Tab-separated table of C-alpha atoms in Angstrom:
chain	number	residue	atom	x	y	z
N	1	MET	CA	0.004	0.023	0.014
N	2	ASN	CA	2.945	2.329	0.316
N	3	ASP	CA	5.977	0.984	-1.571
N	4	PRO	CA	8.892	3.030	-0.394
N	5	HIS	CA	11.405	1.983	-3.026
N	6	GLY	CA	11.283	5.180	-5.062
N	7	GLN	CA	13.702	5.986	-7.840
N	8	ALA	CA	11.307	4.221	-10.191
N	9	PRO	CA	9.429	7.046	-11.987
N	10	TYR	CA	6.985	4.672	-13.663
N	11	LEU	CA	5.793	3.588	-10.111
N	12	GLU	CA	5.322	7.195	-8.865
N	13	SER	CA	2.495	9.597	-9.198
N	14	ALA	CA	2.591	13.361	-9.304
N	15	LEU	CA	2.009	13.200	-5.481
N	16	HIS	CA	5.400	11.626	-5.053
N	17	LYS	CA	7.096	14.682	-6.516
N	18	ASP	CA	5.454	17.118	-4.021
N	19	PRO	CA	7.190	17.043	-0.593
N	20	LYS	CA	3.859	18.130	0.948
N	21	TYR	CA	2.480	14.571	0.371
N	22	LEU	CA	5.457	12.565	1.478
N	23	ALA	CA	5.677	10.788	4.883
N	24	HIS	CA	9.213	11.849	5.759
N	25	GLU	CA	10.585	13.243	8.887
N	26	PRO	CA	11.984	16.780	8.541
N	27	GLY	CA	15.517	16.612	7.182
N	28	GLU	CA	15.187	12.924	6.132
N	29	PRO	CA	16.615	12.439	2.677
N	30	ARG	CA	14.160	11.583	-0.075
N	31	ILE	CA	15.461	8.134	-0.764
N	32	TRP	CA	12.139	6.388	-0.214
N	33	SER	CA	8.815	7.490	-1.710
N	34	LYS	CA	6.392	7.072	1.172
N	35	LEU	CA	2.989	8.917	0.772
N	36	ASN	CA	1.247	10.317	3.802
N	37	TYR	CA	-2.375	9.152	3.964
N	38	GLN	CA	-3.451	12.025	6.150
N	39	HIS	CA	-3.845	13.979	2.951
N	40	LYS	CA	-7.138	13.462	1.103
N	41	GLU	CA	-5.306	13.602	-2.219
N	42	VAL	CA	-3.196	10.574	-1.240
N	43	ARG	CA	-6.230	8.612	-0.054
N	44	ASP	CA	-8.079	9.532	-3.303
N	45	TYR	CA	-5.097	8.500	-5.425
N	46	HIS	CA	-5.008	5.036	-3.912
N	47	PHE	CA	-8.750	4.692	-3.915
N	48	THR	CA	-8.832	5.371	-7.604
N	49	ILE	CA	-6.381	2.539	-8.191
N	50	ILE	CA	-8.286	0.193	-5.865
N	51	ARG	CA	-11.674	1.065	-7.523
N	52	GLU	CA	-10.236	0.204	-10.936
N	53	LEU	CA	-8.896	-3.134	-9.707
N	54	ILE	CA	-12.215	-4.046	-8.134
N	55	GLU	CA	-14.571	-2.790	-10.824
N	56	ASP	CA	-12.633	-3.552	-14.027
N	57	TYR	CA	-11.006	-6.901	-13.280
N	58	ASP	CA	-12.280	-10.315	-12.401
N	59	PHE	CA	-10.657	-11.132	-9.051
N	60	ASP	CA	-12.143	-12.929	-6.076
N	61	GLY	CA	-11.105	-10.347	-3.585
N	62	LEU	CA	-8.653	-7.648	-2.438
N	63	GLU	CA	-5.842	-7.840	-0.035
N	64	LEU	CA	-4.139	-4.614	1.068
N	65	ASP	CA	-0.521	-5.144	2.004
N	66	TRP	CA	0.465	-3.187	5.068
N	67	LYS	CA	3.110	-5.700	6.016
N	68	ARG	CA	6.325	-4.833	4.254
N	69	SER	CA	6.032	-1.043	4.295
N	70	ALA	CA	3.767	-0.189	7.264
N	71	VAL	CA	3.705	3.561	6.403
N	72	CYS	CA	0.469	5.385	6.360
N	73	ILE	CA	0.349	8.369	8.759
N	74	PRO	CA	3.505	9.442	10.652
N	75	PRO	CA	3.192	8.115	14.195
N	76	PRO	CA	1.680	8.597	16.615
N	77	ALA	CA	-1.674	8.778	14.792
N	78	SER	CA	-4.443	10.667	16.618
N	79	GLN	CA	-7.915	9.155	17.171
N	80	GLU	CA	-9.225	11.573	14.528
N	81	GLN	CA	-6.644	10.214	11.975
N	82	ILE	CA	-7.519	6.624	12.918
N	83	ASP	CA	-11.222	7.434	12.377
N	84	MET	CA	-10.373	9.047	9.030
N	85	MET	CA	-8.492	6.000	7.883
N	86	THR	CA	-11.247	3.658	9.107
N	87	ALA	CA	-13.790	5.730	7.072
N	88	TRP	CA	-11.518	5.308	4.041
N	89	PHE	CA	-11.500	1.465	4.594
N	90	VAL	CA	-15.325	1.572	4.894
N	91	LYS	CA	-15.412	3.042	1.381
N	92	ILE	CA	-13.270	0.211	0.101
N	93	HIS	CA	-15.435	-2.335	1.862
N	94	GLU	CA	-18.476	-0.761	0.158
N	95	LEU	CA	-16.722	-1.315	-3.223
N	96	THR	CA	-16.045	-4.952	-2.420
N	97	GLN	CA	-19.699	-5.475	-1.332
N	98	ALA	CA	-20.995	-3.808	-4.546
N	99	LYS	CA	-18.743	-6.090	-6.568
N	100	ALA	CA	-20.135	-9.116	-4.741
N	101	ILE	CA	-23.704	-8.025	-5.519
N	102	LYS	CA	-22.853	-7.360	-9.162
N	103	THR	CA	-21.162	-10.738	-9.726
N	104	GLY	CA	-23.414	-12.770	-7.418
N	105	ARG	CA	-20.454	-14.273	-5.580
N	106	PRO	CA	-18.375	-13.182	-2.584
N	107	PHE	CA	-15.670	-10.619	-3.108
N	108	TYR	CA	-13.371	-10.883	-0.081
N	109	PHE	CA	-11.552	-7.918	1.495
N	110	GLY	CA	-8.589	-8.493	3.730
N	111	MET	CA	-5.209	-7.229	4.867
N	112	HIS	CA	-1.683	-8.596	4.948
N	113	VAL	CA	-0.109	-7.154	8.121
N	114	PRO	CA	2.831	-7.617	10.445
N	115	SER	CA	2.324	-10.184	13.165
N	116	GLU	CA	2.292	-7.402	15.711
N	117	TYR	CA	-0.743	-5.937	13.921
N	118	LYS	CA	-1.903	-3.929	16.979
N	119	LYS	CA	1.091	-1.565	16.367
N	120	LEU	CA	-0.541	-0.488	13.110
N	121	ARG	CA	-2.971	1.626	15.157
N	122	ASN	CA	0.067	3.898	15.729
N	123	ILE	CA	0.118	4.761	11.988
N	124	GLY	CA	-3.750	5.073	11.734
N	125	ILE	CA	-4.870	1.469	11.016
N	126	ASP	CA	-7.056	-0.030	13.760
N	127	ILE	CA	-7.208	-3.657	12.753
N	128	LYS	CA	-9.150	-4.710	15.786
N	129	ALA	CA	-11.849	-2.129	15.324
N	130	MET	CA	-12.186	-3.010	11.633
N	131	VAL	CA	-12.531	-6.712	12.418
N	132	GLU	CA	-15.157	-5.957	15.083
N	133	ALA	CA	-17.069	-3.750	12.627
N	134	GLY	CA	-17.012	-6.554	9.942
N	135	LEU	CA	-15.035	-4.424	7.476
N	136	ILE	CA	-12.481	-7.085	6.599
N	137	ASP	CA	-13.089	-10.817	5.798
N	138	PHE	CA	-9.553	-12.073	6.459
N	139	LEU	CA	-6.357	-11.057	8.030
N	140	CYS	CA	-2.942	-12.459	7.100
N	141	PRO	CA	-0.404	-11.696	9.817
N	142	THR	CA	3.058	-12.778	8.784
N	143	ASN	CA	6.702	-12.096	9.383
N	144	PHE	CA	8.772	-9.781	7.242
N	145	MET	CA	11.567	-7.515	8.426
N	146	GLN	CA	9.943	-5.825	11.364
N	147	THR	CA	8.278	-8.766	13.104
N	148	ALA	CA	9.426	-11.891	14.969
N	149	TRP	CA	9.464	-15.389	13.568
N	150	ASP	CA	7.430	-16.703	16.467
N	151	THR	CA	4.085	-15.451	15.341
N	152	PRO	CA	1.361	-16.480	17.893
N	153	TYR	CA	-1.273	-17.494	15.335
N	154	ASP	CA	-3.433	-19.278	17.900
N	155	ARG	CA	-3.635	-16.146	20.044
N	156	ILE	CA	-4.314	-13.893	16.986
N	157	ARG	CA	-7.112	-16.190	15.859
């Protein structure tokens, strides 16, 4: 959802070229191209891509990958920012439900997250609240870079 590799112009939007939209700390060199989701323009940009994937292609579902590059809103996210991101995920959930109605079959919506998924709340993504609200159908907590190999899947379940 926020590939930071940068230096690949074909993967970057106009937003990547405006420092206002980047999720960098002051003085941090622009090596990575992380977008800051607290800006409506960033959320709209990603939503447009997601809507195209859902509406124009024949997939069985959508998985948002917040595992590898868990960058969304610079931490610590406020409750207002968490609510803003949750409302954005509600819009995506509505797209998946509309696709299910249109095709007459389920269209699943889930997330690929670090094993320590509760820490995502610090960047504006409240997985627990979204699960409790029925916004996501599956969660794929796995290890990559920033998490431990001893993932407690039974406890997460």
